[in-house]
Coordinates of C-alpha atoms and ligand atoms in Angstrom, one line a residue:
X1 CA 14.4 -8.7 3.1
X2 CA 16.3 -5.5 2.5
X3 CA 18.7 -3.8 4.8
X4 CA 17.5 -0.7 6.7
X5 CA 19.4 2.5 7.3
X6 CA 17.9 5.2 9.5
X7 CA 19.1 8.8 9.4
X8 CA 18.2 11.0 12.4
X9 CA 19.2 14.5 13.3
X10 CA 20.1 16.3 16.5
X11 CA 20.8 19.8 17.8
X12 CA 19.2 21.8 14.9
X13 CA 17.2 21.4 11.9
X14 CA 18.7 22.4 8.5
X15 CA 21.9 20.4 9.0
X16 CA 21.5 18.8 5.6
X17 CA 20.3 15.3 6.6
X18 CA 18.8 15.0 3.2
X19 CA 22.2 15.6 1.6
X20 CA 23.9 13.1 4.0
X21 CA 21.3 10.5 3.0
X22 CA 21.6 11.2 -0.7
X23 CA 25.4 11.1 -0.5
X24 CA 25.5 7.8 1.4
X25 CA 22.9 6.4 -0.9
X26 CA 25.1 7.4 -3.9
X27 CA 28.1 5.5 -2.4
X28 CA 25.9 2.4 -1.8
X29 CA 24.6 2.6 -5.3
X30 CA 28.2 2.6 -6.6
X31 CA 28.5 -0.6 -4.5
X32 CA 25.8 -2.1 -6.8
X33 CA 23.1 -1.8 -4.2
X34 CA 19.6 -0.6 -5.2
X35 CA 18.5 2.1 -2.7
X36 CA 15.1 3.4 -2.0
X37 CA 15.1 6.7 -0.1
X38 CA 12.2 7.4 2.2
X39 CA 11.6 10.7 4.0
X40 CA 9.4 11.1 7.1
X41 CA 8.2 14.6 7.9
X42 CA 6.7 15.6 11.2
X43 CA 4.3 18.3 9.9
X44 CA 0.5 17.7 9.6
X45 CA 0.2 18.9 6.0
X46 CA -0.7 15.9 3.9
X47 CA 1.9 17.1 1.4
X48 CA 4.0 20.2 1.1
X49 CA 2.1 21.4 -2.1
X50 CA 0.3 24.1 -0.1
X51 CA 3.3 25.3 1.9
X52 CA 4.9 28.6 1.1
X53 CA 8.2 28.2 -0.6
X54 CA 9.4 31.2 1.4
X55 CA 9.1 29.1 4.5
X56 CA 9.7 25.6 3.3
X57 CA 11.9 25.9 0.1
X58 CA 11.0 24.6 -3.3
X59 CA 8.1 22.2 -3.9
X60 CA 9.6 19.3 -5.9
X61 CA 7.2 17.4 -8.2
X62 CA 7.7 13.7 -8.9
X63 CA 7.0 11.8 -12.0
X64 CA 3.7 10.5 -10.5
X65 CA 2.6 14.0 -9.7
X66 CA 3.2 14.0 -6.0
X67 CA 4.4 17.2 -4.5
X68 CA 7.3 16.6 -2.1
X69 CA 10.0 18.7 -0.4
X70 CA 13.4 19.5 -1.6
X71 CA 15.1 16.4 -0.2
X72 CA 13.5 14.3 -3.0
X73 CA 15.3 16.6 -5.4
X74 CA 18.6 15.8 -3.8
X75 CA 17.9 12.0 -4.0
X76 CA 16.9 12.2 -7.6
X77 CA 19.8 14.4 -8.6
X78 CA 22.4 12.3 -6.8
X79 CA 21.0 8.9 -7.6
X80 CA 19.5 9.5 -11.1
X81 CA 16.4 7.6 -10.1
X82 CA 12.7 8.4 -10.2
X83 CA 11.4 8.5 -6.6
X84 CA 7.7 7.9 -5.7
X85 CA 5.1 9.7 -3.7
X86 CA 4.7 6.8 -1.4
X87 CA 8.3 7.3 -0.3
X88 CA 7.3 10.5 1.5
X89 CA 5.5 10.2 4.7
X90 CA 4.1 13.1 6.6
X91 CA 2.3 13.0 9.9
X92 CA -0.8 14.3 8.1
X93 CA -0.7 11.4 5.7
X94 CA -0.2 8.8 8.5
X95 CA -3.0 10.2 10.7
X96 CA -5.3 10.5 7.7
X97 CA -4.8 6.8 6.9
X98 CA -5.2 5.7 10.6
X99 CA -8.4 7.8 10.9
X100 CA -9.8 6.4 7.7
X101 CA -9.1 2.9 8.9
X102 CA -10.8 3.6 12.2
X103 CA -13.9 5.0 10.4
X104 CA -14.1 1.9 8.3
X105 CA -14.0 -0.2 11.5
X106 CA -10.7 -1.9 10.6
X107 CA -9.5 -1.8 14.2
X108 CA -12.3 -4.0 15.3
X109 CA -13.4 -1.9 18.2
X110 CA -9.9 -1.5 19.7
X111 CA -8.7 1.8 21.3
X112 CA -6.6 3.4 18.5
X113 CA -3.3 4.5 19.9
X114 CA 0.0 6.1 18.9
X115 CA 1.6 2.8 19.8
X116 CA 1.0 0.3 18.2
X117 CA -1.5 1.7 15.6
X118 CA 0.3 4.8 14.3
X119 CA 3.7 3.1 14.6
X120 CA 2.4 0.0 12.7
X121 CA 1.0 2.3 10.0
X122 CA 4.5 3.8 9.6
X123 CA 6.3 0.4 9.6
X124 CA 3.9 -1.1 7.2
X125 CA 4.3 1.8 4.8
X126 CA 8.1 1.4 5.0
X127 CA 7.8 -2.3 4.4
X128 CA 5.4 -2.0 1.5
X129 CA 7.7 0.4 -0.3
X130 CA 10.6 -2.0 0.2
X131 CA 8.6 -4.9 -1.1
X132 CA 7.1 -3.1 -4.1
X133 CA 10.6 -2.1 -5.2
X134 CA 12.3 -5.3 -4.3
X135 CA 15.2 -3.2 -3.2
X136 CA 18.5 -4.0 -1.4
X137 CA 18.5 -1.1 0.9
X138 CA 15.9 1.3 2.3
X139 CA 17.4 4.5 3.7
X140 CA 14.9 6.3 6.0
X141 CA 15.5 9.9 6.8
X142 CA 13.5 11.1 9.8
X143 CA 12.9 14.8 9.5
X144 CA 13.3 17.3 12.4
X145 CA 15.4 16.9 15.5
X146 CA 15.5 14.2 18.1
X147 CA 13.5 15.5 21.1
X148 CA 10.8 17.2 18.9
X149 CA 7.3 16.1 19.7
X150 CA 6.5 15.8 16.0
X151 CA 8.8 13.0 15.0
X152 CA 8.6 10.8 18.2
X153 CA 6.4 8.1 16.6
X154 CA 8.8 7.8 13.6
X155 CA 11.7 7.3 16.1
X156 CA 9.6 4.7 18.0
X157 CA 8.8 2.9 14.7
X158 CA 12.6 2.9 14.0
X159 CA 13.3 1.5 17.4
X160 CA 10.8 -1.3 17.0
X161 CA 12.3 -2.2 13.6
X162 CA 15.8 -2.2 15.1
X163 CA 14.8 -4.6 17.9
X164 CA 12.7 -6.8 15.6
X165 CA 15.4 -7.4 13.0
X166 CA 18.9 -9.0 13.3
X167 CA 21.7 -6.7 14.1
X168 CA 23.2 -6.9 10.7
X169 CA 20.0 -5.7 9.0
X170 CA 19.8 -2.2 10.4
X171 CA 22.1 0.8 10.7
X172 CA 21.6 4.2 12.3
X173 CA 23.4 7.4 11.3
X174 CA 22.9 10.3 13.6
X175 CA 23.7 13.8 12.2
X176 CA 24.5 16.6 14.6
X177 CA 26.1 20.0 14.7
X178 CA 29.7 20.5 16.0
X179 CA 29.9 24.3 16.5
X180 CA 33.1 26.2 16.4
X181 CA 33.6 28.6 19.3
X182 CA 35.5 31.7 18.0
X183 CA 36.5 32.9 21.4
X184 CA 38.4 29.8 22.4
X185 CA 39.1 28.5 18.9
X186 CA 37.6 25.1 19.6
X187 CA 35.1 22.7 18.1
X188 CA 32.6 21.9 20.8
X189 CA 31.1 18.4 21.3
X190 CA 28.6 19.1 24.0
X191 CA 25.5 19.6 21.7
X192 CA 26.4 16.2 20.1
X193 CA 26.6 14.5 23.4
X194 CA 23.2 16.0 24.4
X195 CA 21.5 14.9 21.3
X196 CA 22.9 11.4 21.5
X197 CA 21.5 11.3 25.0
X198 CA 18.1 12.4 23.6
X199 CA 18.4 9.6 21.1
X200 CA 19.1 7.0 23.8
X201 CA 16.1 8.3 25.7
X202 CA 13.9 7.0 22.9
X203 CA 15.8 3.7 22.8
X204 CA 18.1 4.3 19.8
X205 CA 21.9 3.9 19.7
X206 CA 23.8 5.4 16.8
X207 CA 26.2 3.3 14.6
X208 CA 27.7 6.4 13.0
X209 CA 27.8 10.0 13.9
X210 CA 28.0 12.6 11.2
X211 CA 29.2 15.9 12.6
X212 CA 28.2 19.0 10.6
X213 CA 30.9 21.6 11.2
X214 CA 32.6 24.5 9.5
X215 CA 35.9 22.6 8.9
X216 CA 36.9 18.9 9.1
X217 CA 36.5 17.6 12.7
X218 CA 39.7 17.6 14.7
X219 CA 41.0 14.2 15.8
X220 CA 40.7 15.0 19.5
X221 CA 37.0 16.0 18.8
X222 CA 36.3 12.8 17.1
X223 CA 37.9 10.9 19.9
X224 CA 35.8 12.7 22.5
X225 CA 32.5 12.2 20.6
X226 CA 33.4 8.5 20.2
X227 CA 34.0 8.1 23.9
X228 CA 30.8 9.8 25.0
X229 CA 28.6 8.4 22.3
X230 CA 29.8 4.8 22.2
X231 CA 31.0 4.6 18.7
X232 CA 34.5 4.0 17.2
X233 CA 36.5 7.0 16.5
X234 CA 36.4 6.2 12.7
X235 CA 32.6 6.1 13.0
X236 CA 32.6 9.8 13.8
X237 CA 32.5 11.3 10.3
X238 CA 33.1 14.9 9.3
X239 CA 30.5 16.8 7.3
X240 CA 32.2 20.2 6.7
X241 CA 31.2 23.2 4.6
X242 CA 31.8 22.4 1.0
X243 CA 32.0 24.4 -2.3
X244 CA 29.4 22.1 -3.9
X245 CA 27.0 19.6 -2.4
X246 CA 28.3 17.0 -4.9
X247 CA 31.6 16.9 -3.1
X248 CA 30.0 15.2 -0.1
X249 CA 30.0 11.7 -1.4
X250 CA 33.7 12.2 -2.1
X251 CA 34.4 13.3 1.5
X252 CA 32.4 10.5 3.0
X253 CA 34.1 8.0 0.7
X254 CA 37.5 9.3 1.9
X255 CA 36.4 8.6 5.4
X256 CA 35.3 5.1 4.5
X257 CA 31.7 5.8 5.6
X258 CA 30.2 3.4 2.9
X259 CA 32.8 0.8 3.7
X260 CA 31.9 0.8 7.4
X261 CA 28.1 0.6 6.6
X262 CA 28.7 -2.1 4.2
X263 CA 30.7 -4.2 6.7
X264 CA 28.1 -3.9 9.4
X265 CA 25.3 -4.7 7.0
X266 CA 27.3 -7.6 5.5
X267 CA 27.1 -6.3 2.0
X268 CA 29.5 -7.5 -0.7
X269 CA 32.7 -5.5 -0.7
X270 CA 32.9 -4.0 -4.1
X271 CA 32.5 -0.5 -5.6
X272 CA 32.8 1.0 -9.0
X273 CA 34.3 4.1 -7.5
X274 CA 33.7 7.9 -7.9
X275 CA 36.0 8.5 -10.9
X276 CA 33.5 10.1 -13.2
X277 CA 31.7 11.9 -10.4
X278 CA 34.9 13.5 -9.2
X279 CA 35.7 14.8 -12.7
X280 CA 32.3 16.6 -12.7
X281 CA 32.8 18.0 -9.3
X282 CA 36.2 19.4 -10.4
X283 CA 34.5 21.0 -13.3
X284 CA 32.1 22.7 -11.0
X285 CA 35.0 24.0 -8.9
X286 CA 36.7 25.5 -12.0
X287 CA 36.2 28.6 -14.0
X288 CA 32.8 29.9 -14.9
X289 CA 31.7 29.3 -18.5
X290 CA 28.5 31.3 -18.4
X291 CA 26.5 33.7 -16.3
X292 CA 22.8 33.5 -15.8
X293 CA 20.2 35.8 -14.1
X294 CA 17.1 34.2 -12.7
X295 CA 14.4 36.9 -12.5
X296 CA 12.1 35.7 -9.6
X297 CA 10.0 36.8 -6.8
X298 CA 11.3 35.0 -3.8
X299 CA 14.8 36.2 -4.2
X300 CA 15.5 36.4 -0.5
X301 CA 15.0 32.7 -0.3
X302 CA 17.0 31.1 -3.1
X303 CA 15.9 27.6 -2.0
X304 CA 12.7 28.2 -4.0
X305 CA 14.7 27.8 -7.2
X306 CA 17.1 25.1 -6.1
X307 CA 16.2 22.7 -9.0
X308 CA 16.8 25.3 -11.6
X309 CA 20.1 26.2 -10.0
X310 CA 21.1 22.6 -9.9
X311 CA 20.0 21.9 -13.4
X312 CA 22.2 24.7 -14.6
X313 CA 25.1 23.3 -12.6
X314 CA 24.6 19.8 -14.0
X315 CA 24.8 21.2 -17.5
X316 CA 27.9 23.3 -16.9
X317 CA 29.7 20.3 -15.1
X318 CA 29.1 18.3 -18.2
X319 CA 30.4 21.1 -20.4
X320 CA 33.6 21.4 -18.4
X321 CA 33.1 24.4 -16.1
X322 CA 30.9 26.2 -13.6
X323 CA 28.1 28.6 -14.0
X324 CA 27.6 32.0 -12.3
X325 CA 24.0 32.5 -11.1
X326 CA 22.5 35.7 -9.9
X327 CA 19.0 36.1 -8.4
X328 CA 17.4 39.3 -9.5
X329 CA 14.2 40.8 -8.4
X330 CA 12.3 42.5 -11.2
X331 CA 11.2 45.3 -8.7
X332 CA 14.7 46.9 -8.9
X333 CA 15.0 46.3 -12.6
X334 CA 17.5 48.2 -14.8
X335 CA 17.3 46.8 -18.2
X336 CA 20.8 47.7 -19.3
X337 CA 22.2 45.4 -16.6
X338 CA 20.7 42.4 -18.5
X339 CA 23.6 42.8 -21.0
X340 CA 25.9 41.7 -18.2
X341 CA 24.5 38.2 -18.4
X342 CA 25.0 35.5 -21.0
X343 CA 21.5 34.1 -20.5
X344 CA 18.2 34.8 -18.6
X345 CA 15.8 32.5 -16.9
X346 CA 12.2 33.4 -16.1
X347 CA 11.2 30.8 -13.6
X348 CA 7.8 29.4 -12.6
X349 CA 5.7 31.5 -10.3
X350 CA 2.2 32.4 -9.0
X351 CA 0.2 35.5 -8.7
X352 CA 0.7 38.9 -10.4
X353 CA 3.4 40.6 -8.4
X354 CA 6.4 41.6 -10.5
X355 CA 5.0 40.4 -13.8
X356 CA 5.3 43.7 -15.6
X357 CA 9.0 43.7 -14.8
X358 CA 9.5 40.2 -16.0
X359 CA 7.7 41.1 -19.2
X360 CA 10.1 44.0 -19.7
X361 CA 13.0 41.5 -19.3
X362 CA 11.4 39.2 -21.9
X363 CA 10.8 42.0 -24.4
X364 CA 14.5 43.2 -24.0
X365 CA 15.8 39.6 -24.6
X366 CA 13.5 39.1 -27.6
X367 CA 14.5 42.4 -29.2
X368 CA 18.2 42.1 -28.4
X369 CA 18.9 38.4 -29.1
X370 CA 19.7 37.6 -25.5
X371 CA 19.2 33.9 -24.8
X372 CA 16.2 33.3 -22.5
X373 CA 14.5 30.3 -21.1
X374 CA 10.9 30.6 -19.8
X375 CA 9.7 28.0 -17.4
X376 CA 6.0 27.4 -16.9
X377 CA 4.9 30.9 -15.7
X378 CA 7.9 32.1 -17.7
X379 CA 6.5 30.7 -20.9
X380 CA 3.0 32.1 -20.1
X381 CA 4.6 35.6 -19.7
X382 CA 6.5 35.1 -23.0
X383 CA 3.1 34.6 -24.7
X384 CA 1.5 37.6 -23.1
X385 CA 4.4 39.9 -23.9
X386 CA 4.5 38.8 -27.5
X387 CA 0.8 39.3 -28.1
X388 CA 1.0 42.7 -26.4
X389 CA 4.1 44.0 -28.1
X390 CA 3.8 42.4 -31.6
X391 CA 0.1 41.9 -32.0
X392 CA -1.1 45.0 -30.2
X393 CA -3.5 43.0 -28.0
X394 CA -4.6 43.7 -24.5
X395 CA -3.4 40.3 -23.4
X396 CA -3.5 39.0 -19.8
X397 CA -3.5 35.8 -17.8
X398 CA -6.7 34.9 -16.0
X399 CA -4.4 34.6 -12.9
X400 CA -4.0 38.4 -12.9
X401 CA -7.7 38.9 -12.0
X402 CA -8.1 41.7 -14.6
X403 CA -11.3 42.7 -16.4
X404 CA -12.4 42.2 -19.9
X405 CA -9.0 41.9 -21.7
X406 CA -8.0 39.0 -23.9
X407 CA -7.4 36.1 -21.5
X408 CA -4.6 34.5 -23.5
X409 CA -3.6 32.4 -20.5
X410 CA -6.6 30.8 -19.0
X411 CA -7.9 27.8 -17.1
X412 CA -9.3 25.4 -19.6
X413 CA -12.6 23.5 -19.0
X414 CA -10.7 20.2 -18.6
X415 CA -8.6 21.7 -15.8
X416 CA -11.8 22.8 -14.0
X417 CA -12.9 19.1 -14.0
X418 CA -9.6 18.2 -12.2
X419 CA -10.4 20.7 -9.6
X420 CA -13.8 19.2 -8.9
X421 CA -12.1 15.9 -8.3
X422 CA -10.1 17.4 -5.5
X423 CA -6.9 18.2 -7.3
X424 CA -6.0 21.8 -8.2
X425 CA -3.2 21.6 -10.7
X426 CA -1.9 19.7 -13.7
X427 CA 0.8 17.7 -11.9
X428 CA 3.5 15.2 -12.8
X429 CA 4.8 13.8 -16.0
X430 CA 3.1 14.4 -19.4
X431 CA 4.3 13.6 -22.9
X432 CA 4.6 16.2 -25.6
X433 CA 5.0 15.8 -29.4
X434 CA 7.7 18.3 -30.4
X435 CA 9.2 19.8 -33.5
X436 CA 11.6 22.5 -34.5
X437 CA 14.5 23.5 -32.4
X438 CA 13.0 21.7 -29.3
X439 CA 12.9 18.4 -31.2
X440 CA 16.5 18.8 -32.3
X441 CA 17.6 19.6 -28.7
X442 CA 15.9 16.5 -27.2
X443 CA 16.8 14.4 -30.1
X444 CA 13.3 12.9 -30.1
X445 CA 9.8 13.7 -31.3
X446 CA 8.3 12.7 -28.0
X447 CA 9.4 14.3 -24.7
X448 CA 8.2 13.7 -21.2
X449 CA 8.6 16.4 -18.6
X450 CA 7.0 17.2 -15.2
X451 CA 4.3 19.8 -14.7
X452 CA 2.9 21.9 -12.0
X453 CA 0.4 24.5 -13.2
X454 CA -3.2 25.5 -13.4
X455 CA -3.4 27.8 -16.4
X456 CA -2.7 27.1 -20.1
X457 CA -2.1 29.0 -23.3
X458 CA -5.7 29.6 -24.4
X459 CA -6.1 27.6 -27.7
X460 CA -8.3 30.4 -29.2
X461 CA -5.1 32.4 -29.5
X462 CA -2.8 29.7 -30.9
X463 CA -3.1 31.0 -34.5
X464 CA -2.4 34.6 -33.5
X465 CA 0.7 33.4 -31.6
X466 CA 2.0 31.4 -34.6
X467 CA 1.5 33.8 -37.5
X468 CA 4.7 35.7 -36.9
X469 CA 8.2 34.9 -35.7
X470 CA 6.9 32.7 -33.0
X471 CA 6.1 29.0 -33.2
X472 CA 4.4 26.5 -30.8
X473 CA 6.8 23.7 -31.1
X474 CA 5.3 21.1 -28.8
X475 CA 1.7 20.0 -28.0
X476 CA 0.6 17.6 -25.3
X477 CA 0.2 14.1 -26.9
X478 CA -3.0 13.5 -25.0
X479 CA -4.6 16.8 -25.7
X480 CA -3.7 18.7 -28.8
X481 CA -5.1 21.9 -27.4
X482 CA -2.3 22.2 -24.8
X483 CA 0.8 24.1 -25.9
X484 CA 3.9 22.6 -24.2
X485 CA 6.8 24.4 -26.0
X486 CA 7.2 27.7 -27.7
X487 CA 10.1 29.0 -29.6
X488 CA 11.1 32.1 -31.5
X489 CA 12.7 31.7 -34.9
X490 CA 15.8 33.7 -35.7
X491 CA 16.9 34.0 -32.2
X492 CA 20.0 32.3 -30.6
X493 CA 17.8 30.8 -27.8
X494 CA 14.3 31.9 -27.1
X495 CA 12.3 29.0 -25.7
X496 CA 9.4 28.6 -23.3
X497 CA 8.0 25.5 -21.9
X498 CA 4.9 24.8 -19.8
X499 CA 6.9 22.1 -18.1
X500 CA 9.6 22.1 -15.4
X501 CA 12.5 20.4 -17.1
X502 CA 14.7 21.1 -14.1
X503 CA 12.9 18.3 -12.2
X504 CA 14.4 15.6 -14.4
X505 CA 18.0 16.8 -14.4
X506 CA 20.6 14.8 -12.5
X507 CA 24.2 15.4 -11.8
X508 CA 25.4 12.6 -14.1
X509 CA 22.6 13.2 -16.7
X510 CA 21.8 16.8 -17.3
X511 CA 18.4 17.7 -18.8
X512 CA 18.8 18.3 -22.6
X513 CA 17.1 21.7 -22.6
X514 CA 19.3 23.1 -19.8
X515 CA 22.3 21.5 -21.5
X516 CA 21.6 23.3 -24.8
X517 CA 20.8 26.6 -23.0
X518 CA 24.1 26.5 -21.1
X519 CA 26.0 25.4 -24.2
X520 CA 24.5 28.2 -26.2
X521 CA 25.3 30.9 -23.6
X522 CA 28.8 29.6 -22.9
X523 CA 30.0 30.2 -26.5
Ligands
LIG1 N1 0.8 30.2 -12.0 C1 0.9 29.5 -13.3 C2 -0.1 28.4 -13.4 O1 -0.7 28.0 -12.4 C3 2.3 28.9 -13.5 C4 2.7 27.9 -12.4 C5 4.2 27.6 -12.4 O2 5.0 28.4 -12.9 N2 4.6 26.5 -11.9 O3 -0.4 28.0 -14.5

């Protein structure tokens, strides 16, 4: 049987519970423990794929094609592992399963209730993931705030697990907010006290309290929280503002968080330490080696591009410095400003707003030898811009809903079949056979990256695209009609990919395409 760590949150949402879980998981991984992170969300959407990134941040895509929320990105980037769709529970998913079982008569005529049927469904799902992975530790992050209606049954499932299992098999970390009151110059503990009271009301006692605050927690504040919340003073851990999220494991290690968890869970006392990790963090805290502009749509909510931003940072940390990232909206575009940047990224996107501006940026980069990386939608726009400017074609994407022009980006018949089967997009990991610069960058003829798109480069236009300075340098292994990579010859870096290579980048192992891009622009 594995050990179970529950992470709950109090006071407010958005305290960074996912980062706390990821950081603690990292420290336990360094203690040679295999960790499976599970996230439980209260919302009724079956998955976050349909949620507006404006509201919910980026949709992260897993190897198996499941669409999950940003926290899975943190887990993968910190731990360097591939997480699975089954590790994300949503209330929608749980209820769907329970209702399906009820319809099939699996409850044998019983009244189906929140307790025990919904809570059993949750516990079984946790246990199945643990068994399947044969893991040492399962860390379960319960989304939302204690006291919310939405996550009550997850907390109840956690309570049942805690009472069923021996004391040394479970651990509970409660994260709260410790606000700083300017007028009196004090850190305030009352919200933490209240949220621990809410936690107790549902039958849970914390083993550790992580206090999110502007600065480190003062000793007197730790003492007070310890007294009111029934933990040791050393079990009140500071989670202050940091220059980079990758510093959190270092801060928690300095406060012996992993050591205390390890002791309570009776894990072997060994760790390989954070040496290499620290060196990378210091690189990120040092001078900028390159500046990048990301020309997107949701520029008010930078969370929509978090994986891209992180992948750039992973690359720069490996290369010995930091990277300066600007979010630019194409609606206030002034082309000459582009020269201020070492490199440009055209990220993934949907719909037609702002595309003309993005194509102007692509044209400028193509003509002026400015390094540019086009991701998914970005690659599709590279295709359209090239066929328009260099082949004089009236090129569009089917997504723009135009009239009778050349639909050089289109939904292919095979894709329409997927739609009939209930899916709507090409999702998850697919292999491509690559050549040219792309092959050199990856150091391999076969490359697997994750996808999330509906439209493709229309194969009828592949020839037109290739008989000039442009080259399709990667096709899908399973379907030779699908262009996966595109590059321009005689350009320092002009590459587009139908994939999202940012989803496979981790702090200790940057994605090769991002690494090459940052290396190129840092020269
Ligand atoms: N909207 C485009 C498509 O569906 C691109 C999607 C994306 O960039 N992720 O193909």
